[in-house]
Each structure stands twice: as C-alpha cells, then as structure tokens.
Amino acid sequence: MMQFYKKREFGAFISDSFNFFKLYGKNYFKNYILINGLLLILTVAVVVFGFKEIFGQLIGSNTSGEIYYFERYFSENAGMLIVAGILVFVLFVLLGIVNYLYPVFYLKRITEGAQKIKADEILGDFKRNAGRIAKMCIGMLFIVLPIMMILVGFSYVLMLIIIGFFLMLLVYPTAFNVSAFLMYDYFNTKRGFIESLSYSIRSQFSYPNGNEKSPYWKYWGASIIMFVIMYMITSVFTFIPLFFVYGSLLTSAPNGSFEENPFTGIAGIILFIFYGFSMLASLLLSNLMYINAGLMYYDSRTDLHQKVELEEIETIGINE
C-alpha cells in the first residue's frame, strides 16, 4: 500500500508517480477506459477528420493561389461548421472535466483506504459533485482562464527580449500546478472555489506552517520532468508521419495533386492516423502528470500528515 499524505522531495514525486501505476495502474486505466473511452474515441475522430478536411481546403487553395476557394468553402458550409464547432467544444469540455477530475476522485478514494475501485463508484462521485463541478467550470472560465491568458500573453510579448522564454518555462508548469491543486483541494475539502484557488496559489510558494523552505522549485521541477517525458513519447507519433510525408515529397515524381494537397492519398491517411495516436497518447499520458500533481498536493497538506501517521499506527496496533 502506498502512503500519500507525507513530505516528498523532488525525486520522490517522479518515482512515486510511476510506483502508483505499478500498484494501481491496471485498475486505474480499466476504469478510465470504461468511463472515458467513448469520449476519447469521439474526440479523436472528430478532431482528426475535421483537421484533415480544413487543412486540405486551406493548403489546396493556397498552393493554387486561389485563397477565395477557402473563403467560399467556409461561407457555403457555415451552418455545418458552426454545429461541428459546438459539438467539438462540448466534447472538449466533457473530456476536460473527466480527464482532470477522474484522477482527483480516484486518488481521493485510494487515500480513504479503498483498494479496488469500480467505475460505478467514480461515476457516482461525478454525479454527487455535479453542482460543484458546474461551479468549478464557471470559476475556471471566468476567473482562472483570463488570468492565465494574461500571464501567458505577457510572457509571449517578453520573448522579443529573450527573457520571455525563461518566463514561459516558469509560467506554464506553475499554471498547471495551480489549476491541478485547485481541483484536488476543491474536491478534497469543503472550501469554496475562491478559497481553494487561494490555497492552490499560496501552496506553490510555502507550506501552511510557514517555517519550512518553499516547495516551489521541487513542484516546478517535477512538473517539468513530466512534461518532457510526455513530449518525448508523443513526439514519436508526430515525427514519423512527418518524415514519411517529406520523404514522399522528395522521392516521388511530381504529379501536381500531391503538392496541391499532401493530405490526400496514403500519405495523408498515415499522417492523420499517427496524429490520432499522438492525441490519444497525450490524453493517456496526461494521467501521469495529474497523479504527480496529486502527490504534490498531498505533500502540501502538512496539516494531515501527522493525523494520517497516527491513524496508521493505531491500525497496526489493532492488527497485532
């Protein structure tokens, strides 16, 4: 059994994240697929086929020097594109909610002593917290997202003087950690959204007692490592098809149609199949980042560390 509420150093976040999946991975992903499988398939299919169609129209019109064909395509299919856009937005919202909150509810049950968790139990957590989920979505949309957009936009502007690049390295992992801590705190306590947001920001820079050194750099470093791992694995699915397409461009005899739209034919099919796998791999691997964030959240809850240790000692005494 894994201990969650305890102090961890930088390396422990990485190793314990992988240990979590060694212990609970089979049950975790089984429930994840049962709950989220249909949403994953629908989202990947819609995005892949949608991008294939839109990029095909865009590149075809640009290479022909007739960009108005692309504009006409949008005007003639405005209704369909609006409906498709709404469906994609709804799918992404649902996928985002499940992807973010599934690890939260799963870890919450594990920390409460559960060993084997059923998909129905997690679905029950979603239903019981429907009101809080709705409030969370509103808070994220109107409070957290605008603030993050301002910070990211400011960092992009500063990239003109190089310092923005280093600022981006700080902003992205910190923004991810704040949003993840917010989710964990909001659904592990009875705090309101603003209270949990305040805690998620403060906990990045100091522990509740204020006497220990700042945990910021170990949280930031653990997130960066997870980002790199995720990027390296998913890059395999994106670089292979790109090499295939560029190889086809360089080795095949020019026939006009391929240069007009490289997304048609076998090359285009392979490209978007790999793109779909890349997207699916990113969504699955994101669980590693969310579990890592959960361990960081439990590290920050020093108010519960001693309580959990005492409960474990009492349990040992009873078992003896």
Coordinates of C-alpha atoms in Angstrom, one line a residue:
M1 CA 0.0 0.0 0.0
M2 CA 1.2 3.5 -0.9
Q3 CA 1.4 6.4 1.6
F4 CA 0.1 9.6 0.1
Y5 CA 0.0 12.2 2.9
K6 CA 3.7 12.7 3.5
K7 CA 6.6 15.0 2.7
R8 CA 8.3 14.2 -0.5
E9 CA 11.5 15.5 -2.1
F10 CA 11.8 16.2 -5.9
G11 CA 12.9 12.7 -6.9
A12 CA 10.2 11.1 -4.8
F13 CA 7.5 12.8 -6.9
I14 CA 8.8 11.2 -10.0
S15 CA 9.5 7.7 -8.6
D16 CA 6.2 7.6 -6.6
S17 CA 4.2 8.6 -9.7
F18 CA 5.5 5.6 -11.5
N19 CA 5.1 3.4 -8.4
F20 CA 1.5 4.4 -8.2
F21 CA 0.8 3.0 -11.7
K22 CA 2.7 -0.2 -10.8
L23 CA 0.4 -0.7 -7.8
Y24 CA -2.9 0.6 -9.2
G25 CA -2.3 1.1 -12.9
K26 CA -4.4 -1.9 -14.1
N27 CA -7.5 -0.9 -12.1
Y28 CA -6.9 2.8 -12.8
F29 CA -6.8 2.5 -16.6
K30 CA -9.6 -0.1 -16.7
N31 CA -12.0 2.3 -15.0
Y32 CA -10.5 5.2 -17.1
I33 CA -11.3 3.5 -20.4
L34 CA -14.8 2.4 -19.2
I35 CA -15.7 5.9 -18.1
N36 CA -13.8 7.9 -20.8
G37 CA -13.3 5.5 -23.7
L38 CA -16.3 6.7 -25.8
L39 CA -15.4 10.4 -25.3
L40 CA -11.8 9.7 -26.3
I41 CA -12.7 7.9 -29.5
L42 CA -15.3 10.6 -30.5
T43 CA -13.0 13.5 -29.8
V44 CA -10.0 11.9 -31.6
A45 CA -12.2 11.0 -34.6
V46 CA -13.8 14.5 -34.8
V47 CA -10.5 16.3 -34.5
V48 CA -8.6 14.1 -36.9
F49 CA -11.3 14.1 -39.7
G50 CA -12.1 17.8 -39.1
F51 CA -8.4 18.9 -39.3
K52 CA -7.9 16.7 -42.4
E53 CA -10.8 18.5 -44.2
I54 CA -9.9 22.0 -43.1
F55 CA -6.2 21.7 -43.7
G56 CA -6.9 20.1 -47.1
Q57 CA -9.0 23.0 -48.2
L58 CA -6.6 25.6 -46.8
I59 CA -3.4 24.1 -48.4
G60 CA -5.2 23.3 -51.7
S61 CA -6.4 26.9 -52.1
N62 CA -3.0 28.4 -51.0
T63 CA -0.9 26.3 -53.4
S64 CA -3.2 27.1 -56.2
G65 CA -3.1 30.8 -55.5
E66 CA -6.9 30.9 -55.1
I67 CA -7.5 31.6 -51.4
Y68 CA -11.1 32.7 -52.2
Y69 CA -11.9 29.0 -52.7
F70 CA -11.1 28.6 -49.0
E71 CA -13.3 31.5 -48.1
R72 CA -16.1 30.2 -50.3
Y73 CA -15.9 26.8 -48.6
F74 CA -16.5 28.4 -45.3
S75 CA -19.4 30.5 -46.5
E76 CA -21.1 27.6 -48.2
N77 CA -20.7 25.3 -45.2
A78 CA -21.2 27.9 -42.4
G79 CA -24.1 26.1 -40.8
M80 CA -22.3 22.7 -40.7
L81 CA -19.1 24.2 -39.4
I82 CA -21.0 26.1 -36.6
V83 CA -22.7 22.9 -35.5
A84 CA -19.5 20.9 -35.7
G85 CA -17.7 23.6 -33.7
I86 CA -20.3 23.5 -31.0
L87 CA -20.1 19.7 -30.9
V88 CA -16.3 19.8 -30.7
F89 CA -16.5 22.4 -27.9
V90 CA -18.9 20.3 -25.9
L91 CA -16.7 17.2 -26.4
F92 CA -13.6 19.0 -25.3
V93 CA -15.4 20.4 -22.2
L94 CA -16.7 16.9 -21.2
L95 CA -13.3 15.4 -22.0
G96 CA -11.5 18.0 -19.9
I97 CA -13.8 17.5 -16.9
V98 CA -13.4 13.8 -16.9
N99 CA -9.6 13.9 -17.6
Y100 CA -9.0 16.4 -14.8
L101 CA -11.4 15.0 -12.2
Y102 CA -11.1 11.3 -12.7
P103 CA -7.6 11.2 -11.1
V104 CA -8.9 13.5 -8.3
F105 CA -11.8 11.2 -7.4
Y106 CA -9.7 8.1 -7.8
L107 CA -6.9 9.3 -5.5
K108 CA -9.4 10.5 -3.0
R109 CA -10.9 7.0 -2.7
I110 CA -7.4 5.4 -2.5
T111 CA -6.4 7.8 0.3
E112 CA -9.5 6.9 2.2
G113 CA -8.5 3.2 2.2
A114 CA -10.1 1.7 -0.9
Q115 CA -8.1 -1.0 -2.8
K116 CA -10.1 -2.0 -5.8
I117 CA -12.3 0.8 -7.2
K118 CA -15.2 0.3 -9.6
A119 CA -16.2 2.5 -12.4
D120 CA -19.7 2.9 -10.9
E121 CA -18.1 4.4 -7.8
I122 CA -16.2 7.0 -9.7
L123 CA -19.3 7.8 -11.8
G124 CA -21.2 8.2 -8.5
D125 CA -18.6 10.8 -7.4
F126 CA -19.2 12.7 -10.6
K127 CA -23.0 12.7 -10.1
R128 CA -22.8 13.6 -6.4
N129 CA -20.5 16.5 -7.2
A130 CA -22.4 17.8 -10.2
G131 CA -23.2 21.1 -8.6
R132 CA -19.6 21.7 -7.5
I133 CA -18.3 20.7 -11.0
A134 CA -20.6 23.3 -12.6
K135 CA -19.3 26.0 -10.2
M136 CA -15.8 24.9 -10.9
C137 CA -16.3 25.2 -14.7
I138 CA -17.7 28.7 -14.2
G139 CA -14.8 29.7 -12.0
M140 CA -12.2 28.3 -14.3
L141 CA -13.8 30.0 -17.4
F142 CA -14.3 33.5 -15.9
I143 CA -11.6 33.8 -13.3
V144 CA -8.7 31.3 -13.8
L145 CA -8.6 31.2 -17.6
P146 CA -8.4 35.0 -18.1
I147 CA -5.6 35.4 -15.6
M148 CA -3.6 32.6 -17.2
M149 CA -4.2 34.1 -20.7
I150 CA -2.9 37.5 -19.5
L151 CA 0.2 35.9 -17.9
V152 CA 1.0 33.7 -21.0
G153 CA 0.3 36.7 -23.3
F154 CA 2.7 38.9 -21.3
S155 CA 5.4 36.1 -21.5
Y156 CA 5.0 35.9 -25.2
V157 CA 5.5 39.6 -25.6
L158 CA 8.6 39.4 -23.5
M159 CA 10.0 36.7 -25.7
L160 CA 11.1 39.6 -28.0
I161 CA 13.7 40.4 -25.5
I162 CA 14.6 36.7 -24.7
I163 CA 13.6 36.9 -21.0
G164 CA 10.1 35.8 -22.1
F165 CA 11.4 32.4 -23.0
F166 CA 12.6 31.8 -19.4
L167 CA 9.4 33.3 -18.1
M168 CA 7.4 30.8 -20.1
L169 CA 9.3 28.0 -18.5
L170 CA 8.1 29.3 -15.2
V171 CA 4.6 30.2 -16.1
Y172 CA 3.4 27.0 -17.9
P173 CA 4.3 24.5 -15.1
T174 CA 3.2 26.9 -12.4
A175 CA -0.1 27.5 -14.1
F176 CA -0.6 23.7 -14.5
N177 CA 0.2 23.1 -10.8
V178 CA -2.1 25.8 -9.6
S179 CA -5.0 24.5 -11.6
A180 CA -4.3 20.9 -10.5
F181 CA -4.0 21.9 -6.8
L182 CA -7.3 23.8 -7.2
M183 CA -9.1 20.7 -8.5
Y184 CA -7.7 18.5 -5.7
D185 CA -8.4 21.0 -2.9
Y186 CA -11.9 21.9 -4.1
F187 CA -13.0 18.2 -4.2
N188 CA -11.0 17.0 -1.1
T189 CA -12.2 19.8 1.2
K190 CA -15.4 21.8 1.8
R191 CA -13.8 25.0 0.8
G192 CA -15.4 27.3 -1.8
F193 CA -13.9 27.9 -5.3
I194 CA -12.1 31.2 -4.3
E195 CA -10.8 29.6 -1.1
S196 CA -9.4 26.6 -2.9
L197 CA -7.9 28.9 -5.6
S198 CA -6.2 31.0 -2.9
Y199 CA -4.8 27.8 -1.3
S200 CA -3.6 26.5 -4.6
I201 CA -1.6 29.7 -5.3
R202 CA -0.2 30.0 -1.8
S203 CA 0.8 26.4 -1.5
Q204 CA 3.1 26.7 -4.5
F205 CA 5.4 29.0 -2.6
S206 CA 5.1 28.0 1.1
Y207 CA 3.8 25.3 3.5
P208 CA 0.9 26.2 5.8
N209 CA 3.1 26.5 8.9
G210 CA 5.5 28.9 7.1
N211 CA 8.6 27.6 8.9
E212 CA 9.9 25.3 6.1
K213 CA 11.6 26.3 2.9
S214 CA 9.5 27.0 -0.2
P215 CA 8.4 23.9 -2.1
Y216 CA 8.1 25.9 -5.3
W217 CA 11.2 24.6 -7.1
K218 CA 10.5 20.9 -6.4
Y219 CA 6.9 21.3 -7.6
W220 CA 8.1 23.1 -10.7
G221 CA 10.9 20.6 -11.4
A222 CA 8.6 17.6 -11.0
S223 CA 6.1 19.1 -13.5
I224 CA 8.9 20.0 -16.0
I225 CA 10.2 16.4 -15.9
M226 CA 6.7 15.0 -16.5
F227 CA 6.2 17.5 -19.4
V228 CA 9.5 16.3 -21.0
I229 CA 8.6 12.6 -20.6
M230 CA 5.2 13.2 -22.1
Y231 CA 6.6 15.3 -25.0
M232 CA 9.3 12.7 -25.9
I233 CA 6.8 9.8 -26.1
T234 CA 4.1 11.7 -28.1
S235 CA 6.7 13.1 -30.4
V236 CA 7.3 9.6 -31.8
F237 CA 3.8 9.6 -33.2
T238 CA 4.2 13.0 -34.8
F239 CA 7.7 12.9 -36.3
I240 CA 7.3 9.5 -38.0
P241 CA 4.4 10.6 -40.3
L242 CA 6.1 14.0 -41.0
F243 CA 9.2 12.2 -42.2
F244 CA 7.0 10.0 -44.3
V245 CA 5.3 13.0 -45.9
Y246 CA 8.5 14.9 -46.5
G247 CA 10.1 11.7 -47.8
S248 CA 7.3 11.3 -50.3
L249 CA 7.7 14.9 -51.4
L250 CA 11.4 14.4 -52.1
T251 CA 11.4 10.9 -53.6
S252 CA 8.2 10.7 -55.7
A253 CA 7.8 12.2 -59.1
P254 CA 5.8 15.5 -59.1
N255 CA 2.2 14.9 -60.1
G256 CA 0.6 18.2 -59.1
S257 CA -2.1 16.7 -56.9
F258 CA 0.2 15.7 -54.1
E259 CA 1.8 19.1 -53.9
E260 CA -1.6 20.7 -54.1
N261 CA -2.8 18.8 -51.1
P262 CA -0.3 16.4 -49.3
F263 CA -3.1 15.3 -47.0
T264 CA -4.8 13.2 -49.7
G265 CA -3.9 9.6 -50.6
I266 CA -2.0 7.1 -48.5
A267 CA 0.5 9.8 -47.1
G268 CA -2.4 11.9 -45.8
I269 CA -4.2 8.8 -44.2
I270 CA -1.0 7.7 -42.5
L271 CA -0.3 11.3 -41.3
F272 CA -3.7 11.6 -39.6
I273 CA -3.7 8.1 -38.2
F274 CA -0.4 8.8 -36.4
Y275 CA -1.8 12.2 -35.4
G276 CA -4.8 10.5 -33.9
F277 CA -2.5 8.1 -32.0
S278 CA -0.4 11.1 -30.8
M279 CA -3.5 12.8 -29.5
L280 CA -4.7 9.6 -27.8
A281 CA -1.2 9.0 -26.3
S282 CA -1.2 12.6 -24.9
L283 CA -4.5 12.1 -23.2
L284 CA -3.5 8.8 -21.6
L285 CA 0.0 10.1 -20.6
S286 CA -1.6 13.2 -19.1
N287 CA -2.7 10.9 -16.2
L288 CA 0.9 10.7 -15.2
M289 CA 1.0 14.5 -14.8
Y290 CA -2.3 14.6 -12.9
I291 CA -1.2 11.8 -10.5
N292 CA 2.2 13.6 -10.0
A293 CA 0.2 16.8 -9.2
G294 CA -1.9 14.9 -6.7
L295 CA 1.2 13.7 -4.9
M296 CA 2.4 17.3 -4.7
Y297 CA -1.0 18.4 -3.3
Y298 CA -0.8 15.7 -0.6
D299 CA 2.8 16.9 0.1
S300 CA 1.4 20.4 0.7
R301 CA -1.3 19.2 3.1
T302 CA 1.1 19.1 6.1
D303 CA -2.0 19.6 8.4
L304 CA -3.0 16.0 7.6
H305 CA 0.4 14.3 7.6
Q306 CA 0.6 13.7 11.4
K307 CA -3.1 12.7 11.5
V308 CA -2.6 10.0 8.9
E309 CA 0.5 8.7 10.6
L310 CA -1.3 8.4 13.9
E311 CA -4.2 6.6 12.2
E312 CA -1.7 4.1 10.6
I313 CA 0.0 3.5 14.0
E314 CA -3.4 2.8 15.6
T315 CA -4.3 0.4 12.8
I316 CA -1.0 -1.5 13.3
G317 CA -1.8 -1.8 17.0
I318 CA -5.3 -3.2 16.3
N319 CA -4.0 -5.7 13.7
E320 CA -1.5 -7.0 16.3

